[in-house]
PDB file of C-alpha atoms in Angstrom:
ATOM      1  CA  MET Z  61      29.195  13.401 -22.811  1.00 82.00           C
ATOM      2  CA  ILE Z  62      29.145  10.658 -20.151  1.00 82.00           C
ATOM      3  CA  ALA Z  63      32.359   9.145 -21.531  1.00 84.00           C
ATOM      4  CA  THR Z  64      34.039  12.571 -21.407  1.00 88.00           C
ATOM      5  CA  ILE Z  65      32.938  13.074 -17.788  1.00 85.00           C
ATOM      6  CA  LEU Z  66      34.265   9.642 -16.848  1.00 86.00           C
ATOM      7  CA  ALA Z  67      37.517  10.485 -18.619  1.00 84.00           C
ATOM      8  CA  GLY Z  68      38.006  13.345 -16.150  1.00 81.00           C
ATOM      9  CA  GLU Z  69      35.979  16.346 -17.292  1.00 85.00           C
ATOM     10  CA  VAL Z  70      33.714  16.107 -14.251  1.00 87.00           C
ATOM     11  CA  GLU Z  71      32.535  19.724 -14.587  1.00 88.00           C
ATOM     12  CA  LEU Z  72      30.480  18.658 -17.599  1.00 91.00           C
ATOM     13  CA  TYR Z  73      28.134  16.825 -15.218  1.00 92.00           C
ATOM     14  CA  HIS Z  74      26.471  20.203 -14.585  1.00 93.00           C
ATOM     15  CA  GLU Z  75      25.455  20.379 -18.249  1.00 93.00           C
ATOM     16  CA  LEU Z  76      24.478  16.711 -18.428  1.00 93.00           C
ATOM     17  CA  ILE Z  77      21.866  17.011 -15.701  1.00 94.00           C
ATOM     18  CA  ARG Z  78      20.384  20.428 -16.515  1.00 94.00           C
ATOM     19  CA  PRO Z  79      17.551  19.047 -18.705  1.00 93.00           C
ATOM     20  CA  TYR Z  80      16.463  16.634 -15.951  1.00 93.00           C
ATOM     21  CA  GLU Z  81      16.214  18.936 -12.950  1.00 95.00           C
ATOM     22  CA  ARG Z  82      12.456  19.347 -13.220  1.00 92.00           C
ATOM     23  CA  THR Z  83      11.776  15.632 -13.776  1.00 91.00           C
ATOM     24  CA  VAL Z  84      13.934  14.524 -10.853  1.00 94.00           C
ATOM     25  CA  TYR Z  85      12.453  17.150  -8.535  1.00 94.00           C
ATOM     26  CA  SER Z  86       8.873  16.258  -9.457  1.00 90.00           C
ATOM     27  CA  MET Z  87       9.577  12.550  -8.919  1.00 90.00           C
ATOM     28  CA  ALA Z  88      11.045  13.316  -5.502  1.00 93.00           C
ATOM     29  CA  LEU Z  89       8.026  15.471  -4.690  1.00 90.00           C
ATOM     30  CA  SER Z  90       5.677  12.696  -5.829  1.00 86.00           C
ATOM     31  CA  LEU Z  91       6.764  10.648  -2.808  1.00 88.00           C
ATOM     32  CA  MET Z  92       7.956  13.195  -0.275  1.00 89.00           C
ATOM     33  CA  LYS Z  93       5.021  15.646  -0.668  1.00 71.00           C
ATOM     34  CA  ASN Z  94       7.085  18.331   1.041  1.00 86.00           C
ATOM     35  CA  GLU Z  95       9.173  20.768  -0.991  1.00 90.00           C
ATOM     36  CA  ALA Z  96      12.192  20.878   1.337  1.00 93.00           C
ATOM     37  CA  ASP Z  97      12.456  17.069   1.592  1.00 93.00           C
ATOM     38  CA  ALA Z  98      11.878  16.713  -2.155  1.00 94.00           C
ATOM     39  CA  GLU Z  99      14.701  19.156  -2.890  1.00 96.00           C
ATOM     40  CA  ASP Z 100      16.999  17.275  -0.547  1.00 96.00           C
ATOM     41  CA  VAL Z 101      16.119  13.957  -2.207  1.00 96.00           C
ATOM     42  CA  ALA Z 102      16.645  15.474  -5.675  1.00 97.00           C
ATOM     43  CA  GLN Z 103      20.072  16.857  -4.704  1.00 96.00           C
ATOM     44  CA  GLU Z 104      21.108  13.530  -3.221  1.00 96.00           C
ATOM     45  CA  ALA Z 105      19.909  11.700  -6.338  1.00 96.00           C
ATOM     46  CA  PHE Z 106      22.019  13.945  -8.590  1.00 96.00           C
ATOM     47  CA  LEU Z 107      25.037  13.434  -6.315  1.00 95.00           C
ATOM     48  CA  LYS Z 108      24.533   9.657  -6.375  1.00 94.00           C
ATOM     49  CA  GLY Z 109      24.197   9.868 -10.141  1.00 94.00           C
ATOM     50  CA  LEU Z 110      27.623  11.481 -10.282  1.00 92.00           C
ATOM     51  CA  ARG Z 111      29.200   9.011  -7.866  1.00 91.00           C
ATOM     52  CA  LYS Z 112      27.711   6.014  -9.675  1.00 91.00           C
ATOM     53  CA  LEU Z 113      28.079   7.318 -13.208  1.00 90.00           C
ATOM     54  CA  ARG Z 114      30.558   4.567 -14.010  1.00 88.00           C
ATOM     55  CA  ASP Z 115      27.783   2.008 -13.298  1.00 88.00           C
ATOM     56  CA  PHE Z 116      25.460   3.522 -15.893  1.00 87.00           C
ATOM     57  CA  GLN Z 117      25.374   0.887 -18.589  1.00 79.00           C
ATOM     58  CA  GLY Z 118      23.379   2.763 -21.185  1.00 77.00           C
ATOM     59  CA  HIS Z 119      20.734   0.025 -21.360  1.00 79.00           C
ATOM     60  CA  SER Z 120      18.148   2.673 -20.585  1.00 81.00           C
ATOM     61  CA  LYS Z 121      18.072   6.431 -21.093  1.00 87.00           C
ATOM     62  CA  PHE Z 122      20.088   8.507 -18.649  1.00 91.00           C
ATOM     63  CA  SER Z 123      16.842  10.197 -17.486  1.00 90.00           C
ATOM     64  CA  THR Z 124      15.251   6.813 -16.699  1.00 90.00           C
ATOM     65  CA  TRP Z 125      18.324   5.810 -14.695  1.00 91.00           C
ATOM     66  CA  LEU Z 126      18.222   9.086 -12.743  1.00 94.00           C
ATOM     67  CA  ILE Z 127      14.525   8.632 -11.972  1.00 93.00           C
ATOM     68  CA  SER Z 128      15.194   5.151 -10.563  1.00 91.00           C
ATOM     69  CA  ILE Z 129      17.922   6.577  -8.312  1.00 94.00           C
ATOM     70  CA  THR Z 130      15.532   9.345  -7.196  1.00 95.00           C
ATOM     71  CA  LEU Z 131      12.690   6.986  -6.351  1.00 92.00           C
ATOM     72  CA  ASN Z 132      15.053   4.667  -4.448  1.00 93.00           C
ATOM     73  CA  GLU Z 133      16.433   7.612  -2.519  1.00 94.00           C
ATOM     74  CA  ALA Z 134      12.919   8.830  -1.636  1.00 93.00           C
ATOM     75  CA  ARG Z 135      11.762   5.350  -0.624  1.00 91.00           C
ATOM     76  CA  GLY Z 136      14.888   4.891   1.494  1.00 91.00           C
ATOM     77  CA  ARG Z 137      14.193   8.119   3.358  1.00 90.00           C
ATOM     78  CA  LEU Z 138      10.560   7.281   3.954  1.00 89.00           C
ATOM     79  CA  ARG Z 139      11.591   3.858   5.220  1.00 87.00           C
ATOM     80  CA  HIS Z 140      14.166   5.463   7.481  1.00 83.00           C
ATOM     81  CA  GLN Z 141      11.653   7.987   8.778  1.00 80.00           C
ATOM     82  CA  GLY Z 142       9.126   5.187   9.287  1.00 74.00           C
ATOM     83  CA  VAL Z 143       6.521   7.543   7.875  1.00 65.00           C
ATOM     84  CA  LEU Z 144       4.960   5.064   5.514  1.00 56.00           C
ATOM     85  CA  ARG Z 145       5.001   1.385   4.856  1.00 53.00           C
ATOM     86  CA  ILE Z 146       6.799   1.102   1.563  1.00 51.00           C
ATOM     87  CA  ASP Z 147       4.419  -1.500   0.184  1.00 50.00           C
ATOM     88  CA  SER Z 148       1.683   1.134   0.461  1.00 53.00           C
ATOM     89  CA  LEU Z 149       3.598   3.234  -2.072  1.00 53.00           C
ATOM     90  CA  ASP Z 150       3.384   0.491  -4.648  1.00 55.00           C
ATOM     91  CA  ASP Z 151      -0.062  -0.768  -3.751  1.00 58.00           C
ATOM     92  CA  PRO Z 152      -2.115  -0.950  -6.926  1.00 55.00           C
ATOM     93  CA  GLY Z 153      -5.313  -0.722  -4.845  1.00 58.00           C
ATOM     94  CA  ASP Z 154      -8.572  -1.609  -6.563  1.00 61.00           C
ATOM     95  CA  GLU Z 155      -7.399  -1.680 -10.156  1.00 65.00           C
ATOM     96  CA  GLU Z 156     -10.289  -3.972 -11.043  1.00 68.00           C
ATOM     97  CA  ASN Z 157     -13.013  -1.394 -10.383  1.00 75.00           C
ATOM     98  CA  PRO Z 158     -13.501   1.068 -13.207  1.00 80.00           C
ATOM     99  CA  VAL Z 159     -13.319   4.801 -12.459  1.00 86.00           C
ATOM    100  CA  SER Z 160     -16.369   6.653 -13.724  1.00 88.00           C
ATOM    101  CA  PRO Z 161     -15.668  10.035 -15.293  1.00 92.00           C
ATOM    102  CA  ALA Z 162     -17.582  13.225 -14.506  1.00 92.00           C
ATOM    103  CA  LEU Z 163     -20.538  13.312 -16.893  1.00 92.00           C
ATOM    104  CA  LEU Z 164     -20.886  16.474 -18.938  1.00 88.00           C
ATOM    105  CA  ARG Z 165     -23.152  17.484 -21.788  1.00 87.00           C
ATOM    106  CA  ASP Z 166     -20.597  19.732 -23.421  1.00 88.00           C
ATOM    107  CA  TRP Z 167     -17.089  20.998 -22.893  1.00 91.00           C
ATOM    108  CA  ARG Z 168     -15.823  24.503 -23.514  1.00 90.00           C
ATOM    109  CA  GLU Z 169     -12.071  24.381 -23.813  1.00 90.00           C
ATOM    110  CA  VAL Z 170     -10.068  25.979 -21.012  1.00 91.00           C
ATOM    111  CA  PRO Z 171      -7.191  27.738 -22.809  1.00 90.00           C
ATOM    112  CA  SER Z 172      -3.588  27.529 -21.580  1.00 90.00           C
ATOM    113  CA  GLU Z 173      -3.738  31.249 -20.740  1.00 91.00           C
ATOM    114  CA  ALA Z 174      -5.898  30.240 -17.756  1.00 91.00           C
ATOM    115  CA  LEU Z 175      -2.660  28.923 -16.180  1.00 91.00           C
ATOM    116  CA  GLU Z 176      -1.620  32.526 -15.607  1.00 91.00           C
ATOM    117  CA  ARG Z 177      -4.068  32.319 -12.712  1.00 91.00           C
ATOM    118  CA  LYS Z 178      -2.528  30.887  -9.558  1.00 90.00           C
ATOM    119  CA  GLU Z 179      -5.804  29.247  -8.515  1.00 91.00           C
ATOM    120  CA  VAL Z 180      -5.876  27.219 -11.739  1.00 93.00           C
ATOM    121  CA  ARG Z 181      -2.287  26.028 -11.300  1.00 93.00           C
ATOM    122  CA  GLU Z 182      -3.040  25.122  -7.685  1.00 92.00           C
ATOM    123  CA  MET Z 183      -6.177  23.259  -8.745  1.00 94.00           C
ATOM    124  CA  LEU Z 184      -4.134  21.060 -11.097  1.00 95.00           C
ATOM    125  CA  GLN Z 185      -1.310  20.573  -8.575  1.00 92.00           C
ATOM    126  CA  ALA Z 186      -3.799  19.575  -5.872  1.00 93.00           C
ATOM    127  CA  ALA Z 187      -5.617  17.096  -8.128  1.00 95.00           C
ATOM    128  CA  ILE Z 188      -2.341  15.379  -9.077  1.00 93.00           C
ATOM    129  CA  GLY Z 189      -1.087  15.582  -5.487  1.00 90.00           C
ATOM    130  CA  ASN Z 190      -4.237  13.869  -4.244  1.00 91.00           C
ATOM    131  CA  LEU Z 191      -3.697  10.805  -6.428  1.00 93.00           C
ATOM    132  CA  ALA Z 192      -2.209   7.704  -4.784  1.00 90.00           C
ATOM    133  CA  PRO Z 193       1.592   7.568  -5.375  1.00 88.00           C
ATOM    134  CA  ILE Z 194       1.423   4.897  -8.088  1.00 90.00           C
ATOM    135  CA  TYR Z 195      -0.990   7.024 -10.118  1.00 94.00           C
ATOM    136  CA  ARG Z 196       0.757  10.311  -9.347  1.00 92.00           C
ATOM    137  CA  GLN Z 197       4.091   9.007 -10.641  1.00 91.00           C
ATOM    138  CA  ILE Z 198       2.546   7.743 -13.863  1.00 94.00           C
ATOM    139  CA  VAL Z 199       0.844  11.097 -14.522  1.00 94.00           C
ATOM    140  CA  LEU Z 200       4.006  13.050 -13.740  1.00 92.00           C
ATOM    141  CA  LEU Z 201       6.171  10.955 -16.048  1.00 92.00           C
ATOM    142  CA  ARG Z 202       3.744  10.381 -18.897  1.00 93.00           C
ATOM    143  CA  ASP Z 203       1.546  13.489 -18.944  1.00 92.00           C
ATOM    144  CA  VAL Z 204       3.638  16.165 -17.221  1.00 89.00           C
ATOM    145  CA  GLN Z 205       7.129  15.167 -18.408  1.00 87.00           C
ATOM    146  CA  GLU Z 206       5.689  13.632 -21.595  1.00 87.00           C
ATOM    147  CA  MET Z 207       7.770  10.470 -21.484  1.00 90.00           C
ATOM    148  CA  SER Z 208       6.678   7.516 -23.636  1.00 91.00           C
ATOM    149  CA  ILE Z 209       4.804   4.510 -22.210  1.00 92.00           C
ATOM    150  CA  GLU Z 210       7.986   2.405 -22.554  1.00 91.00           C
ATOM    151  CA  GLU Z 211      10.220   4.976 -20.813  1.00 90.00           C
ATOM    152  CA  THR Z 212       7.655   5.356 -18.022  1.00 92.00           C
ATOM    153  CA  ALA Z 213       7.552   1.569 -17.598  1.00 92.00           C
ATOM    154  CA  GLN Z 214      11.356   1.385 -17.426  1.00 89.00           C
ATOM    155  CA  ALA Z 215      11.641   4.234 -14.947  1.00 88.00           C
ATOM    156  CA  LEU Z 216       9.076   2.676 -12.610  1.00 90.00           C
ATOM    157  CA  THR Z 217      10.225  -0.933 -13.275  1.00 89.00           C
ATOM    158  CA  ILE Z 218       6.710  -2.068 -14.186  1.00 93.00           C
ATOM    159  CA  SER Z 219       5.293  -3.453 -17.439  1.00 94.00           C
ATOM    160  CA  ALA Z 220       4.005  -1.245 -20.257  1.00 93.00           C
ATOM    161  CA  ALA Z 221       0.591  -2.906 -19.765  1.00 93.00           C
ATOM    162  CA  SER Z 222       0.539  -1.767 -16.109  1.00 93.00           C
ATOM    163  CA  VAL Z 223       1.477   1.753 -17.172  1.00 94.00           C
ATOM    164  CA  LYS Z 224      -1.494   1.837 -19.560  1.00 94.00           C
ATOM    165  CA  VAL Z 225      -3.949   0.536 -16.946  1.00 93.00           C
ATOM    166  CA  ARG Z 226      -2.751   2.947 -14.253  1.00 95.00           C
ATOM    167  CA  LEU Z 227      -2.525   5.847 -16.669  1.00 95.00           C
ATOM    168  CA  HIS Z 228      -6.113   5.326 -17.743  1.00 95.00           C
ATOM    169  CA  ARG Z 229      -7.334   5.204 -14.151  1.00 95.00           C
ATOM    170  CA  ALA Z 230      -5.261   8.243 -13.200  1.00 96.00           C
ATOM    171  CA  ARG Z 231      -6.570  10.265 -16.133  1.00 97.00           C
ATOM    172  CA  MET Z 232     -10.159   9.327 -15.319  1.00 96.00           C
ATOM    173  CA  MET Z 233      -9.633  10.327 -11.661  1.00 96.00           C
ATOM    174  CA  LEU Z 234      -8.235  13.673 -12.794  1.00 97.00           C
ATOM    175  CA  GLN Z 235     -11.125  14.198 -15.207  1.00 97.00           C
ATOM    176  CA  GLN Z 236     -13.599  13.272 -12.456  1.00 96.00           C
ATOM    177  CA  GLN Z 237     -12.139  15.842 -10.076  1.00 95.00           C
ATOM    178  CA  LEU Z 238     -10.993  18.587 -12.427  1.00 96.00           C
ATOM    179  CA  ALA Z 239     -13.654  18.745 -15.119  1.00 95.00           C
ATOM    180  CA  PRO Z 240     -16.378  20.153 -12.800  1.00 93.00           C
ATOM    181  CA  GLN Z 241     -13.875  22.572 -11.209  1.00 93.00           C
ATOM    182  CA  LEU Z 242     -12.524  23.803 -14.528  1.00 92.00           C
ATOM    183  CA  LYS Z 243     -16.010  24.050 -15.979  1.00 88.00           C
ATOM    184  CA  SER Z 244     -17.013  26.402 -13.196  1.00 86.00           C
ATOM    185  CA  LEU Z 245     -14.116  28.698 -14.182  1.00 79.00           C
ATOM    186  CA  ASN Z 246     -15.500  28.936 -17.626  1.00 62.00           C
ATOM    187  CA  PRO Z 247     -19.185  29.753 -17.148  1.00 58.00           C
ATOM    188  CA  ARG Z 248     -21.347  29.737 -20.202  1.00 55.00           C
ATOM    189  CA  ARG Z 249     -21.461  33.226 -21.690  1.00 50.00           C
ATOM    190  CA  ARG Z 250     -24.756  34.981 -21.373  1.00 48.00           C
ATOM    191  CA  TRP Z 251     -25.986  36.576 -24.506  1.00 49.00           C
ATOM    192  CA  PHE Z 252     -28.248  39.557 -24.242  1.00 52.00           C
ATOM    193  CA  PRO Z 253     -30.486  40.593 -27.090  1.00 49.00           C
ATOM    194  CA  TRP Z 254     -29.038  44.100 -27.450  1.00 48.00           C
TER     195      TRP Z 254
ATOM    196  CA  MET U 199     -21.381  -3.638 -33.574  1.00 68.00           C
ATOM    197  CA  VAL U 200     -22.346  -0.831 -31.217  1.00 72.00           C
ATOM    198  CA  ILE U 201     -20.680  -0.144 -27.866  1.00 81.00           C
ATOM    199  CA  GLU U 202     -22.179   1.505 -24.812  1.00 88.00           C
ATOM    200  CA  CYS U 203     -20.906   4.653 -23.073  1.00 92.00           C
ATOM    201  CA  ARG U 204     -19.503   2.640 -20.158  1.00 91.00           C
ATOM    202  CA  HIS U 205     -17.256   0.711 -22.562  1.00 92.00           C
ATOM    203  CA  VAL U 206     -16.181   3.874 -24.377  1.00 94.00           C
ATOM    204  CA  TRP U 207     -14.970   5.346 -21.050  1.00 94.00           C
ATOM    205  CA  GLU U 208     -12.576   2.413 -20.688  1.00 93.00           C
ATOM    206  CA  TYR U 209     -10.961   3.384 -23.986  1.00 94.00           C
ATOM    207  CA  ILE U 210     -10.606   7.154 -23.447  1.00 95.00           C
ATOM    208  CA  SER U 211      -6.930   7.038 -22.430  1.00 94.00           C
ATOM    209  CA  GLY U 212      -5.957   4.634 -25.214  1.00 94.00           C
ATOM    210  CA  PHE U 213      -7.913   6.739 -27.708  1.00 96.00           C
ATOM    211  CA  LEU U 214      -6.021   9.873 -26.653  1.00 95.00           C
ATOM    212  CA  ASP U 215      -2.692   8.040 -26.956  1.00 93.00           C
ATOM    213  CA  ASP U 216      -3.776   6.543 -30.280  1.00 93.00           C
ATOM    214  CA  SER U 217      -2.829   3.128 -28.954  1.00 91.00           C
ATOM    215  CA  LEU U 218      -6.125   1.275 -29.546  1.00 93.00           C
ATOM    216  CA  PRO U 219      -6.436  -1.532 -32.085  1.00 94.00           C
ATOM    217  CA  LEU U 220      -7.912  -0.139 -35.317  1.00 96.00           C
ATOM    218  CA  GLU U 221     -11.232  -1.966 -34.900  1.00 94.00           C
ATOM    219  CA  THR U 222     -11.753  -0.628 -31.360  1.00 94.00           C
ATOM    220  CA  LYS U 223     -10.716   2.864 -32.410  1.00 95.00           C
ATOM    221  CA  GLU U 224     -13.334   2.852 -35.167  1.00 95.00           C
ATOM    222  CA  LEU U 225     -16.051   1.660 -32.772  1.00 94.00           C
ATOM    223  CA  VAL U 226     -15.171   4.438 -30.316  1.00 95.00           C
ATOM    224  CA  GLN U 227     -15.046   7.017 -33.090  1.00 95.00           C
ATOM    225  CA  LYS U 228     -18.484   5.959 -34.348  1.00 94.00           C
ATOM    226  CA  HIS U 229     -19.925   6.196 -30.841  1.00 95.00           C
ATOM    227  CA  LEU U 230     -18.401   9.658 -30.327  1.00 94.00           C
ATOM    228  CA  GLU U 231     -20.066  10.950 -33.470  1.00 93.00           C
ATOM    229  CA  HIS U 232     -23.500  10.695 -31.896  1.00 92.00           C
ATOM    230  CA  CYS U 233     -22.831  10.775 -28.126  1.00 94.00           C
ATOM    231  CA  GLU U 234     -22.401  14.265 -26.718  1.00 93.00           C
ATOM    232  CA  ILE U 235     -21.643  13.003 -23.194  1.00 94.00           C
ATOM    233  CA  CYS U 236     -18.746  10.757 -24.258  1.00 95.00           C
ATOM    234  CA  SER U 237     -17.469  13.506 -26.578  1.00 96.00           C
ATOM    235  CA  ALA U 238     -17.468  15.961 -23.665  1.00 95.00           C
ATOM    236  CA  ILE U 239     -15.629  13.418 -21.471  1.00 96.00           C
ATOM    237  CA  LEU U 240     -13.011  12.930 -24.182  1.00 96.00           C
ATOM    238  CA  ASP U 241     -12.620  16.675 -24.813  1.00 96.00           C
ATOM    239  CA  SER U 242     -12.370  17.520 -21.114  1.00 96.00           C
ATOM    240  CA  THR U 243      -9.769  14.781 -20.511  1.00 97.00           C
ATOM    241  CA  ARG U 244      -7.720  15.979 -23.496  1.00 96.00           C
ATOM    242  CA  ASN U 245      -7.966  19.557 -22.241  1.00 96.00           C
ATOM    243  CA  ILE U 246      -6.804  18.521 -18.747  1.00 96.00           C
ATOM    244  CA  LEU U 247      -3.792  16.694 -20.229  1.00 95.00           C
ATOM    245  CA  VAL U 248      -2.801  19.765 -22.238  1.00 95.00           C
ATOM    246  CA  LEU U 249      -3.013  21.928 -19.124  1.00 95.00           C
ATOM    247  CA  THR U 250      -1.047  19.502 -16.892  1.00 93.00           C
ATOM    248  CA  ALA U 251       1.776  19.282 -19.475  1.00 92.00           C
ATOM    249  CA  ASP U 252       2.288  23.050 -19.313  1.00 92.00           C
ATOM    250  CA  ASP U 253       5.582  24.051 -17.657  1.00 87.00           C
ATOM    251  CA  ARG U 254       3.801  26.644 -15.545  1.00 88.00           C
ATOM    252  CA  VAL U 255       1.974  23.999 -13.473  1.00 89.00           C
ATOM    253  CA  PHE U 256       5.039  22.405 -11.876  1.00 87.00           C
ATOM    254  CA  GLU U 257       7.799  24.941 -11.504  1.00 86.00           C
ATOM    255  CA  LEU U 258      11.028  24.318  -9.651  1.00 91.00           C
ATOM    256  CA  PRO U 259      11.313  26.139  -6.310  1.00 92.00           C
ATOM    257  CA  VAL U 260      13.094  29.487  -6.576  1.00 94.00           C
ATOM    258  CA  GLY U 261      16.865  28.979  -6.324  1.00 95.00           C
ATOM    259  CA  PHE U 262      16.647  25.193  -6.785  1.00 96.00           C
ATOM    260  CA  SER U 263      19.176  25.062  -9.646  1.00 95.00           C
ATOM    261  CA  GLU U 264      21.630  27.384  -7.934  1.00 96.00           C
ATOM    262  CA  ARG U 265      21.585  25.351  -4.713  1.00 96.00           C
ATOM    263  CA  LEU U 266      21.910  22.067  -6.614  1.00 96.00           C
ATOM    264  CA  HIS U 267      24.869  23.182  -8.724  1.00 94.00           C
ATOM    265  CA  ALA U 268      26.609  24.735  -5.726  1.00 94.00           C
ATOM    266  CA  ARG U 269      26.306  21.390  -3.907  1.00 93.00           C
ATOM    267  CA  LEU U 270      27.607  19.562  -6.972  1.00 92.00           C
ATOM    268  CA  ASP U 271      30.550  21.976  -7.132  1.00 90.00           C
ATOM    269  CA  ARG U 272      31.433  21.139  -3.548  1.00 90.00           C
ATOM    270  CA  GLU U 273      31.215  17.417  -4.327  1.00 86.00           C
ATOM    271  CA  ILE U 274      33.293  17.773  -7.489  1.00 85.00           C
ATOM    272  CA  SER U 275      36.015  19.874  -5.875  1.00 84.00           C
ATOM    273  CA  GLY U 276      36.064  17.510  -2.868  1.00 78.00           C
ATOM    274  CA  GLY U 277      36.447  14.529  -5.203  1.00 68.00           C
ATOM    275  CA  LEU U 278      39.294  16.194  -7.092  1.00 56.00           C
ATOM    276  CA  GLN U 279      41.057  16.993  -3.842  1.00 59.00           C
ATOM    277  CA  GLU U 280      40.758  13.352  -2.733  1.00 63.00           C
ATOM    278  CA  ARG U 281      42.221  12.146  -6.019  1.00 55.00           C
ATOM    279  CA  GLU U 282      45.139  14.588  -5.698  1.00 54.00           C
ATOM    280  CA  GLU U 283      45.787  13.363  -2.159  1.00 60.00           C
ATOM    281  CA  ASP U 284      45.758   9.753  -3.383  1.00 56.00           C
ATOM    282  CA  LEU U 285      48.341  10.620  -6.015  1.00 48.00           C
ATOM    283  CA  THR U 286      50.660  12.231  -3.472  1.00 53.00           C
ATOM    284  CA  LYS U 287      50.531   9.207  -1.126  1.00 55.00           C
TER     285      LYS U 287
END
């Protein structure tokens, strides 16, 4: 499809990007943390993707290339706004110290139907939103968008080993925060003898 | 060889991704068979991953696609116009 677009059928770009709207928006939101700015960054990233389509070499997936453009766009804006020091966005922090999970004696599964409840969706969004950017991006790409370790590594221009380390820490942080909250949604049933 | 809970926690993510070396995976599996705490940690983490992957958690803002494609249309028609102008020069 890319070759056809480059040959002049530019309208096809609409179809090319449709599957990646959610991924690009969530990546923009992972840095901007504000819906309006994230939407602006996502739009700009898709426009840059169109303008630079000829530069896409096909060494990586199109989605990975778009994510890189999105993250660069978001970083550029933050730098311009002077909101954050950019090195803080990539700071691995204390990767040496293990994250201890929340200790539980048992786990009653929370079914997907629970996501019909706004409070449950907000609980998950808040837990992911509270992670440091380097962990948030890994979770969004690997666990929310379900990209492979290798694709995640390519999109974030880090090694697969770093993805695994950060992913593990991110998942443990989410378990630590969410397990007690989710458990309280699902109180043990009381059985009465009648 | 037996491993302690603290070590098992370090392998939870790899265990869920099935990316552990076979020997480590077997050690973790053996530990999980008799440790209810580590089993609950594994089950809760797996459950959280299933929930976060659900499309309902991160939805696009209402009207996002429409606004995006309208902006792309403007860019595309602008680009075409520029090319036509170049050709007439």
